Tab-separated table of C-alpha atoms in Angstrom:
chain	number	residue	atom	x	y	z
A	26	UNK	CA	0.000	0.000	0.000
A	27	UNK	CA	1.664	3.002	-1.436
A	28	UNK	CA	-0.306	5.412	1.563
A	29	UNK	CA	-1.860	4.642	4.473
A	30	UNK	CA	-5.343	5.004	5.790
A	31	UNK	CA	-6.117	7.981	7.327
A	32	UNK	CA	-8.111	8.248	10.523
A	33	UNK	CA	-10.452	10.930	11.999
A	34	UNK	CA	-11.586	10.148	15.611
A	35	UNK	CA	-14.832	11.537	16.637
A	36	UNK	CA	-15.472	11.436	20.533
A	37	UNK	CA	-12.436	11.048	22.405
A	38	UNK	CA	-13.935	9.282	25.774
A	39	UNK	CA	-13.822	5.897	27.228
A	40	UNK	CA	-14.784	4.237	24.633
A	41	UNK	CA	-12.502	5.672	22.478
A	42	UNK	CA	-9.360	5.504	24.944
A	43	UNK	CA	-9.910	1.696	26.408
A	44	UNK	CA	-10.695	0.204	22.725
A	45	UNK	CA	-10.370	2.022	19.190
A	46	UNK	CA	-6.779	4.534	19.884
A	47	UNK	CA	-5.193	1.551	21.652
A	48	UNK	CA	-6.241	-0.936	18.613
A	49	UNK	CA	-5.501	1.489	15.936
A	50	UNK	CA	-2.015	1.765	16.973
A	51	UNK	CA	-1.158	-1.718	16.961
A	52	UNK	CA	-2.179	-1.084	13.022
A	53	UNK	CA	0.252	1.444	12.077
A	54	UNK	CA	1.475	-0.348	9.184
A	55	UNK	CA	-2.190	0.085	8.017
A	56	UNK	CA	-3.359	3.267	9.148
A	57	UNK	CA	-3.005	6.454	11.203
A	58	UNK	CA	-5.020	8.892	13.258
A	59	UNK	CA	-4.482	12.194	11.784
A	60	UNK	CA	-7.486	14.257	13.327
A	61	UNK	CA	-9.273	14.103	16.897
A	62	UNK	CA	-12.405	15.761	17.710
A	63	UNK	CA	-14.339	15.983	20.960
A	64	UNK	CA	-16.309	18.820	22.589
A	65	UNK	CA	-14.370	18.913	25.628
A	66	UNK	CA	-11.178	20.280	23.293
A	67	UNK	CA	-8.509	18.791	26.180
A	68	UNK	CA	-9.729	15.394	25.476
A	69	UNK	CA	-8.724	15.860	21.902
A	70	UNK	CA	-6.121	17.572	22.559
A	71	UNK	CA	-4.662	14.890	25.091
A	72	UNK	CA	-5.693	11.664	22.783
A	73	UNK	CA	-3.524	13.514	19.654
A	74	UNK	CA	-0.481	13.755	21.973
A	75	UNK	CA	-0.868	10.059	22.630
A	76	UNK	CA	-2.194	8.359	19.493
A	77	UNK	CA	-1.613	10.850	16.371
A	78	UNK	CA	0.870	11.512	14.015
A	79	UNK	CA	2.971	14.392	14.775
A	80	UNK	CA	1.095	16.905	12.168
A	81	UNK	CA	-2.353	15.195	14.047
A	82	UNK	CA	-5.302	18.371	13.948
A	83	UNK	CA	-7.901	19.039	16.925
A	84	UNK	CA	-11.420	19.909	16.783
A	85	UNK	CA	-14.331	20.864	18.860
A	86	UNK	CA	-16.582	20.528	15.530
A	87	UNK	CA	-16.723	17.541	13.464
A	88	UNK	CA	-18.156	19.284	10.626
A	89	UNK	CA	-14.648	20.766	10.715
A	90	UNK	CA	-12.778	17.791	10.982
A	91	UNK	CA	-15.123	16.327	8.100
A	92	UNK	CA	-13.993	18.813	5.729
A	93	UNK	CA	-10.427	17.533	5.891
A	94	UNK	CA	-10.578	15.883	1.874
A	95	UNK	CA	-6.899	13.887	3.381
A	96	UNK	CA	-9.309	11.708	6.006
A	97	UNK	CA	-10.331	8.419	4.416
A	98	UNK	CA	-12.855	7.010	7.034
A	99	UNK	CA	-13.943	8.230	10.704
A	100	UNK	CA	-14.153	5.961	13.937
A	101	UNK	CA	-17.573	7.752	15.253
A	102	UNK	CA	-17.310	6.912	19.409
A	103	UNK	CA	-19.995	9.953	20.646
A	104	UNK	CA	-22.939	9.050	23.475
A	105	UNK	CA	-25.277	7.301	21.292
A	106	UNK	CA	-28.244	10.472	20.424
A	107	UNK	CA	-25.373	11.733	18.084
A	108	UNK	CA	-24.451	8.379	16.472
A	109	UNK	CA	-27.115	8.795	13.350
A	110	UNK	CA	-26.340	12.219	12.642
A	111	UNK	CA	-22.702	12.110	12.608
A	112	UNK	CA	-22.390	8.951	10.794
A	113	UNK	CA	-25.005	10.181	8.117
A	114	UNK	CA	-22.764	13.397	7.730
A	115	UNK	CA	-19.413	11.407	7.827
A	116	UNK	CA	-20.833	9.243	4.739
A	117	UNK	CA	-21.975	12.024	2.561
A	118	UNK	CA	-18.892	13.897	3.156
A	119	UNK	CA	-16.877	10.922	1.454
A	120	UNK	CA	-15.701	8.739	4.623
A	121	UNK	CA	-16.019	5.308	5.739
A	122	UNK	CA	-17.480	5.325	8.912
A	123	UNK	CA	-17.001	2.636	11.902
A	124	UNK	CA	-19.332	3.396	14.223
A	125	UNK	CA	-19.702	2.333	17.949
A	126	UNK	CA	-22.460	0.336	19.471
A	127	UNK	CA	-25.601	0.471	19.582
A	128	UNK	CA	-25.946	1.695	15.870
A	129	UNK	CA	-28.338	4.273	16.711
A	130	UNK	CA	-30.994	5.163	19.562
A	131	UNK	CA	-33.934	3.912	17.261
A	132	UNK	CA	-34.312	2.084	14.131
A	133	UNK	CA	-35.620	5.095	11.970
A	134	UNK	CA	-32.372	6.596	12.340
A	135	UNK	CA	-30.336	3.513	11.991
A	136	UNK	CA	-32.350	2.750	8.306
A	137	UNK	CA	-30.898	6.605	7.501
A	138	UNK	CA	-27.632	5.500	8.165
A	139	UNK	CA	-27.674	2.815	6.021
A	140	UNK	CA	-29.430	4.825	2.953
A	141	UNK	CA	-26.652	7.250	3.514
A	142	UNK	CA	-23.685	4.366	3.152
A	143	UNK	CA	-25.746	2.981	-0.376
A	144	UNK	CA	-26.487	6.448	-1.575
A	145	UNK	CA	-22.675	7.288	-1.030
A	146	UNK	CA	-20.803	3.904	-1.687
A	147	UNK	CA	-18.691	4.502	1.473
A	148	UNK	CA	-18.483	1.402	3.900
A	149	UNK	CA	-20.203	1.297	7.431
A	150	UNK	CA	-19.837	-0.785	10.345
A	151	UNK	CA	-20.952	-0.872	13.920
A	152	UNK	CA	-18.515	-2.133	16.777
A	153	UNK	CA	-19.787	-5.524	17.817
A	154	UNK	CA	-16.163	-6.511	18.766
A	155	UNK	CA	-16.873	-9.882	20.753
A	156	UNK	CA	-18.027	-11.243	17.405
A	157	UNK	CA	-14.437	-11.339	17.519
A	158	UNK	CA	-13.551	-13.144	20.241
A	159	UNK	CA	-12.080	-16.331	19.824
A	160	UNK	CA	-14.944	-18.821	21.466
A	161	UNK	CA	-17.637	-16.006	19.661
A	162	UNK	CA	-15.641	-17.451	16.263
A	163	UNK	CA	-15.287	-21.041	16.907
A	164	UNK	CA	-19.058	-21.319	18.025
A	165	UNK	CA	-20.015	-18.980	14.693
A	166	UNK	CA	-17.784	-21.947	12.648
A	167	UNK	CA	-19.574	-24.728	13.999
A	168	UNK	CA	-23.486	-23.547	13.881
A	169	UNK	CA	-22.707	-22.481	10.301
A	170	UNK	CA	-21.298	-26.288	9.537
A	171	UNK	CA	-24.516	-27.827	11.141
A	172	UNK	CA	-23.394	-28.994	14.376
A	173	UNK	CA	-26.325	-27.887	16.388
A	174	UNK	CA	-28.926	-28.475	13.442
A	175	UNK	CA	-32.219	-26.190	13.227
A	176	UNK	CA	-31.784	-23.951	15.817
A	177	UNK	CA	-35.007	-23.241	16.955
A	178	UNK	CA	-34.028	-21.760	20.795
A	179	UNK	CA	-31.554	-19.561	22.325
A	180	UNK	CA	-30.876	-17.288	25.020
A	181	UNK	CA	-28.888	-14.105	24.894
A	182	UNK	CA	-26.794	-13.169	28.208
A	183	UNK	CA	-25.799	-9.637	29.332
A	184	UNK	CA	-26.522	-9.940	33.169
A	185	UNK	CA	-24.092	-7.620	35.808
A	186	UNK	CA	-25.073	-8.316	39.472
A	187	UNK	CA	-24.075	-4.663	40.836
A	188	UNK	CA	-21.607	-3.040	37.740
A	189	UNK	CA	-23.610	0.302	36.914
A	190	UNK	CA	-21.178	2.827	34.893
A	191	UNK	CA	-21.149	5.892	36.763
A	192	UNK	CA	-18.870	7.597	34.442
A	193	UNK	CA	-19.895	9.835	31.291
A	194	UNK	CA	-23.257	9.570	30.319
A	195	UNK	CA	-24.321	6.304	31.265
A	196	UNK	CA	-27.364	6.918	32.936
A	197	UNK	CA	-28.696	9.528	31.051
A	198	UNK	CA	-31.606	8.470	29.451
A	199	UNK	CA	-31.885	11.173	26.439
A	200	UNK	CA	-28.133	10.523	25.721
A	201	UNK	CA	-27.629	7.120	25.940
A	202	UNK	CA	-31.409	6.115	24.310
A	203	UNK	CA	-31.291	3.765	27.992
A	204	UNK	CA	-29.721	1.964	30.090
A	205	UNK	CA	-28.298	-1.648	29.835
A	206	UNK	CA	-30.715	-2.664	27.025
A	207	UNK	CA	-28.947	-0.295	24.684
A	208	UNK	CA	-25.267	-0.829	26.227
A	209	UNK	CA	-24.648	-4.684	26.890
A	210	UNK	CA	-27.857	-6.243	25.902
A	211	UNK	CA	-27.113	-5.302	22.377
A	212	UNK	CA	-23.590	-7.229	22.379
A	213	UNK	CA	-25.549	-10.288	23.348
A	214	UNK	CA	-28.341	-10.270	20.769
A	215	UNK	CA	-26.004	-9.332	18.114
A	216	UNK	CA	-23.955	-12.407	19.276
A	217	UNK	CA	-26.752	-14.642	19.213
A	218	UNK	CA	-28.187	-13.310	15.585
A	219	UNK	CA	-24.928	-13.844	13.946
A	220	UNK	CA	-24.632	-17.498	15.391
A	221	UNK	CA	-27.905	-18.380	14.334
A	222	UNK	CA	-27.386	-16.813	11.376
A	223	UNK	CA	-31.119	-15.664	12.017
A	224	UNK	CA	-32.038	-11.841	11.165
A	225	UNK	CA	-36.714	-11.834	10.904
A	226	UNK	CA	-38.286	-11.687	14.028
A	227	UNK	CA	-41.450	-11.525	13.672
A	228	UNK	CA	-42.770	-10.458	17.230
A	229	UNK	CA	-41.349	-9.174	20.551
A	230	UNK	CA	-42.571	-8.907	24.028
A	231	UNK	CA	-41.067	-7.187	26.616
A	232	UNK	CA	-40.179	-6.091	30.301
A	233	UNK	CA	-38.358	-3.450	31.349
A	234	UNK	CA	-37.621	-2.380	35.304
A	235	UNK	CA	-36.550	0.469	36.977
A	236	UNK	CA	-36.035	-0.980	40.556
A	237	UNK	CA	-32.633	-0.457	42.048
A	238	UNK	CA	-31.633	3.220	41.254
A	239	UNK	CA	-31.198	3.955	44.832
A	240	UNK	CA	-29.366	0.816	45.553
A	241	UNK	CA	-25.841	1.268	44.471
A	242	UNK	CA	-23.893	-0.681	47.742
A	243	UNK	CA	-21.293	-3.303	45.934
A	244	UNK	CA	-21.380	-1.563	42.778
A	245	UNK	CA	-18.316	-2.325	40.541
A	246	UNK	CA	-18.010	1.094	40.080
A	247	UNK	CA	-18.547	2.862	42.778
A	248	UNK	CA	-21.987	4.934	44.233
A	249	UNK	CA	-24.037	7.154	41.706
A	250	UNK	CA	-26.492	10.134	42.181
A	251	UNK	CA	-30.104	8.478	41.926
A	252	UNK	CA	-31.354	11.990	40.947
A	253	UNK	CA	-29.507	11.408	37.965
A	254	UNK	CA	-30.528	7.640	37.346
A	255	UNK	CA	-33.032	7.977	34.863
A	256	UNK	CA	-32.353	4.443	32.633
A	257	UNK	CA	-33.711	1.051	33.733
A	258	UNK	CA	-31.186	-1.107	35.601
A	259	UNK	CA	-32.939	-3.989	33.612
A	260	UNK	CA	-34.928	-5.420	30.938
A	261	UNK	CA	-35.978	-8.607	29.162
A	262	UNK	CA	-37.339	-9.645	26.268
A	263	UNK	CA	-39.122	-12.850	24.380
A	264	UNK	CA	-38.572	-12.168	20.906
A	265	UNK	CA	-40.179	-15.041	18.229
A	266	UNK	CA	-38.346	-15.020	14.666
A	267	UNK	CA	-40.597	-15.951	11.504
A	268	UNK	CA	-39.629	-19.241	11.323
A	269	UNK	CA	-40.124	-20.024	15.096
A	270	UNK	CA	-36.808	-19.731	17.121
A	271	UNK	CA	-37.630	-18.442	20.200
A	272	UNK	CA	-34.810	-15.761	21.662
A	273	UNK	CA	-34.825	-15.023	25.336
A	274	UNK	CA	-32.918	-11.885	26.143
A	275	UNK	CA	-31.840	-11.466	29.625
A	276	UNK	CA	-29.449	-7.890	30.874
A	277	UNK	CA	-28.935	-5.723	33.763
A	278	UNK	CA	-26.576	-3.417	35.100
A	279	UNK	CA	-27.826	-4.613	38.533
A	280	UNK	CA	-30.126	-7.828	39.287
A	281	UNK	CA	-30.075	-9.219	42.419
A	282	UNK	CA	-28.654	-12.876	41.137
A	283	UNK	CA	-25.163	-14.631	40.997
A	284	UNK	CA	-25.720	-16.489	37.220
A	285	UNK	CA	-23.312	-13.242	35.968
A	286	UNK	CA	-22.898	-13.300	32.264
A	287	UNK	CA	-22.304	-10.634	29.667
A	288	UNK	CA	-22.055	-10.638	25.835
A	289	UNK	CA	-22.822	-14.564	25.883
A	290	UNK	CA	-25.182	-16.947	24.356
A	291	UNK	CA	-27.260	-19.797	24.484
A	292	UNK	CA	-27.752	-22.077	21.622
A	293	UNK	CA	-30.394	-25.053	21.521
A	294	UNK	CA	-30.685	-26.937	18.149
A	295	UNK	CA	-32.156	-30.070	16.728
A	296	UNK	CA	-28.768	-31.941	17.075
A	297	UNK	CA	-27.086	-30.436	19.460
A	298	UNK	CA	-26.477	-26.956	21.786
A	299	UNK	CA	-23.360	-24.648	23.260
A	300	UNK	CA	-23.255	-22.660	25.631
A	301	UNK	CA	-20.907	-19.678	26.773
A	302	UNK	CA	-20.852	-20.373	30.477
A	303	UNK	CA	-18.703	-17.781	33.196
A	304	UNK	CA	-15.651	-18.945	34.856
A	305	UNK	CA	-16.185	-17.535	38.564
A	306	UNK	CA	-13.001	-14.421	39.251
A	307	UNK	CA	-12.347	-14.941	35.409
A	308	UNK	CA	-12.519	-12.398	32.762
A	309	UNK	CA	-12.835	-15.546	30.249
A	310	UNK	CA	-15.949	-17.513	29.164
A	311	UNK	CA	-16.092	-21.462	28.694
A	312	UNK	CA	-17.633	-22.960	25.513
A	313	UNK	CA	-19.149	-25.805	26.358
A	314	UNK	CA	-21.110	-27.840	22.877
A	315	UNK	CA	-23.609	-30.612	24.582
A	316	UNK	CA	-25.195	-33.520	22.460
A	317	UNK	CA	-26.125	-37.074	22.708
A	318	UNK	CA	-24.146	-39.975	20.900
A	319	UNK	CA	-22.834	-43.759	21.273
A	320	UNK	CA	-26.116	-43.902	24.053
A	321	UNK	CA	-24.729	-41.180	26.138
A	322	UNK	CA	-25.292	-37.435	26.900
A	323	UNK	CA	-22.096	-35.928	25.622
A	324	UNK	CA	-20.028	-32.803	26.805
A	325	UNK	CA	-16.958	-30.927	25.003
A	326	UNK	CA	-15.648	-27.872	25.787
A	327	UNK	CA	-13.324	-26.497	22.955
A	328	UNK	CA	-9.870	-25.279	24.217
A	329	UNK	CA	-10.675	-21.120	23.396
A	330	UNK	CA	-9.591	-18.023	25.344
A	331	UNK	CA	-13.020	-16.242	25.027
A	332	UNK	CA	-13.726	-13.479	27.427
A	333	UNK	CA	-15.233	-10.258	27.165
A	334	UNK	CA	-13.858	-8.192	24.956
A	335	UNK	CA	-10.755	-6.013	24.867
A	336	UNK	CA	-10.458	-6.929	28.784
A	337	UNK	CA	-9.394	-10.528	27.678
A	338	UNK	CA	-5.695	-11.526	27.322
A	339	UNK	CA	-4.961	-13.435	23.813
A	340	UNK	CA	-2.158	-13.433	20.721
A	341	UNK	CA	-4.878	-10.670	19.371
A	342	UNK	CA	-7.479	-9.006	21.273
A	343	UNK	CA	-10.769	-9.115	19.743
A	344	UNK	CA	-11.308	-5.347	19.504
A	345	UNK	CA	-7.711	-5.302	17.148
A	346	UNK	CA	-9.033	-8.388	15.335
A	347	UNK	CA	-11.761	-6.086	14.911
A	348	UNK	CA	-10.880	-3.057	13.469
A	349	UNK	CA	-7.762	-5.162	11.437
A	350	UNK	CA	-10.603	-6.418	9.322
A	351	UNK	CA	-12.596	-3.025	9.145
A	352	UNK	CA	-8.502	-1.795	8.038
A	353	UNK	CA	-8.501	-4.301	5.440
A	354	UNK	CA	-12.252	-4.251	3.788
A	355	UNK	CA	-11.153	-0.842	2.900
A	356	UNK	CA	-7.945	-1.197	1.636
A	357	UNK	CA	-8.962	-4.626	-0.104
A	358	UNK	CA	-12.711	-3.273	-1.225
A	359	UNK	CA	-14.761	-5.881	0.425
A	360	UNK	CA	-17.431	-6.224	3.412
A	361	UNK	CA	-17.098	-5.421	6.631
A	362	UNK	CA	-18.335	-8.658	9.356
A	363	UNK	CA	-20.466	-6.610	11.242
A	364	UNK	CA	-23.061	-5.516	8.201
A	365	UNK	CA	-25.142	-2.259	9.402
A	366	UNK	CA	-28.035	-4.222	7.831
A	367	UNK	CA	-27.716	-6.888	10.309
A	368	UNK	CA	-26.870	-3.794	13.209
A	369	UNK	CA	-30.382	-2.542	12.439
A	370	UNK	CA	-32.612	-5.908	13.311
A	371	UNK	CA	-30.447	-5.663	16.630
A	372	UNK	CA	-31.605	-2.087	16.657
A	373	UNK	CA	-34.699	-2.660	15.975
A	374	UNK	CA	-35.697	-5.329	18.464
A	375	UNK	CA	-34.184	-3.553	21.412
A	376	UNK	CA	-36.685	-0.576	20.148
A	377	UNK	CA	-39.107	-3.180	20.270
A	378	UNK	CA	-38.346	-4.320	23.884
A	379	UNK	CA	-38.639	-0.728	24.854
A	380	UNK	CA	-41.833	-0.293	23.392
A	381	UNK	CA	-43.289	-3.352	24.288
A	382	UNK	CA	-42.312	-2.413	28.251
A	383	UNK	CA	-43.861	0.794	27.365
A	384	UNK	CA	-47.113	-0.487	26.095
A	385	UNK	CA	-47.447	-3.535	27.522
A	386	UNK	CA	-48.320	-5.243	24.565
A	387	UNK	CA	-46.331	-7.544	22.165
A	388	UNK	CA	-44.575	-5.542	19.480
A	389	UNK	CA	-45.376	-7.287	15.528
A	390	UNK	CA	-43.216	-6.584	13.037
């Protein structure tokens, strides 16, 4: 490659400082961050001095930034209200555009994206990095070859027993769109669509609670404000796909339970099942792929290293596994994994959940 890529950051937070800089680095010999914009200008100006080029601009507007003809594609990392618009903007001004999870705060806006990318030609992705992860894979690899059959149940897992964010805007429900629904609960269901290779539902019921906003002893993360709690600490949903699987949804930021697991799955099929389990004071999962043969129930648990991503140890992390192939479907002109097509029937279930909570009444689609 006679150039490399060039990257504009937009939103230079936590997501942006635990995940995409660090990744992006590792990558140099593909690309390089040439232009950071945030609103608060010293988080900019602090993420240039650590992960741009020397020559590496600063913004407070990404309209400015966007107007930089030398940027190729954009890593969009902004609370979620101001994922559509950017993104939309970031397309028609000739960039690619990865763009963190959840793909947008509701579906209408998430379809806009995606006219934007096809009216343009530029490539967009959403960051679902524990597709990535290397049990995520191996599971992926062996529902796709028919181990598990039809599979026609499945449960997607993003419970935390007391680990509310309290940093950012977290619990700020016109920001964020909600609360763990819209944070975690999407890296499960986009975990368990992609395994079951499954993207019609065709109805979705739904429950969502706002019960422990005053009850923040043992969090992870220290006490909040419960004036300023305004998301639900957690929600559920039965969601029925057109040709019958049945999806059970579980998340929380805080349920009162010890069966902890986030970004996991479930799968139940005609010939067999798997399931991510949690290894107790582990960052790591355990894949464990259950069927019955020679007379006997059968367990085997594939040797992988899955864990949650970028907080799990491995030859690559997931989240530079991640944006190594969103590097390379530029530079090589094919498709990203994560398709924003498939990013919307994620988005648009959770909407459904939400609604269905709202109304009490089972969402149709």
């Amino acid at each position: 490659m006679a150039e490399k890529l060039k990257i504009g950051i937009i939103g230079c937070g936590g997501i942006a400082n635990q995940k995409h800089m660090p990744s992006l680095t590792k990558l140099s010999n593909f690309a390089e961050m040439t232009a950071f914009c945030d609103v608060v200008e010293e988080r900019a100006v602090n993420a240039a001095q650590q992960f741009g080029t020397e020559d590496a601009k600063v913004y407070t507007d990404y309209k400015e930034l966007l107007q930089d003809e030398s940027i190729d594609l954009v890593h969009v990392l902004t609370p979620n209200l101001q994922h559509s618009f950017i993104t939309v903007d970031a397309l028609e001004a000739g960039k690619h555009v990865m763009c963190e999870k959840p793909m947008a705060i509701n579906s209408k806006e998430a379809q806009e994206m995606i006219n934007a990318a096809k009216r343009t030609g530029k490539k967009l992705t959403i960051g679902y990095q524990n597709r990535f992860r290397d049990d995520s894979e191996v599971l992926y690899k062996a529902s796709r070859a028919g181990e598990f059959g039809d599979v026609y149940f499945a449960k997607a897992h993003a419970v935390r027993r007391r680990a509310v964010p309290t940093w950012g805007v977290f619990l700020d429900a016109e920001q964020q769109g909600g609360g763990p629904l819209i944070d975690i609960g999407t890296h499960a269901l986009d975990l368990t669509l992609w395994c079951m290779d499954n993207y019609k539902p065709q109805s979705v019921t739904g429950s969502v609670f706002y019960k422990l906003a005053d009850k923040h002893e043992g969090n992870l993360f220290g006490p909040w404000d419960p004036e300023k709690y305004n998301v639900e600490d957690s929600a559920f949903g039965f969601i029925k796909m057109q040709n019958g699987a049945t999806i059970i949804l579980e998340c929380s930021w805080a349920l009162n339970t010890t069966d902890i697991r986030e970004a996991m799955t479930t799968l139940c099929g005609t010939e067999g099942g798997a399931e991510m389990k949690a290894n107790p004071g582990s960052p790591t999962s355990e894949l464990v792929f259950n069927s019955a043969k020679y007379g006997k129930l059968v367990e085997t648990k594939p040797a992988t290293g899955g864990g949650i991503a970028y907080f799990d140890a491995g030859a690559e992390e997931p989240e530079v596994k991640e944006a190594r192939q969103w590097l390379e479907c530029i530079i090589n002109d094919t498709e990203p994994l994560v398709k924003p097509e498939q990013a919307l029937v994620v988005t648009q279930i959770l909407e459904a959940i939400y609604a269905s909570a709202k109304t009490g009444k089972t969402i149709e689609f």
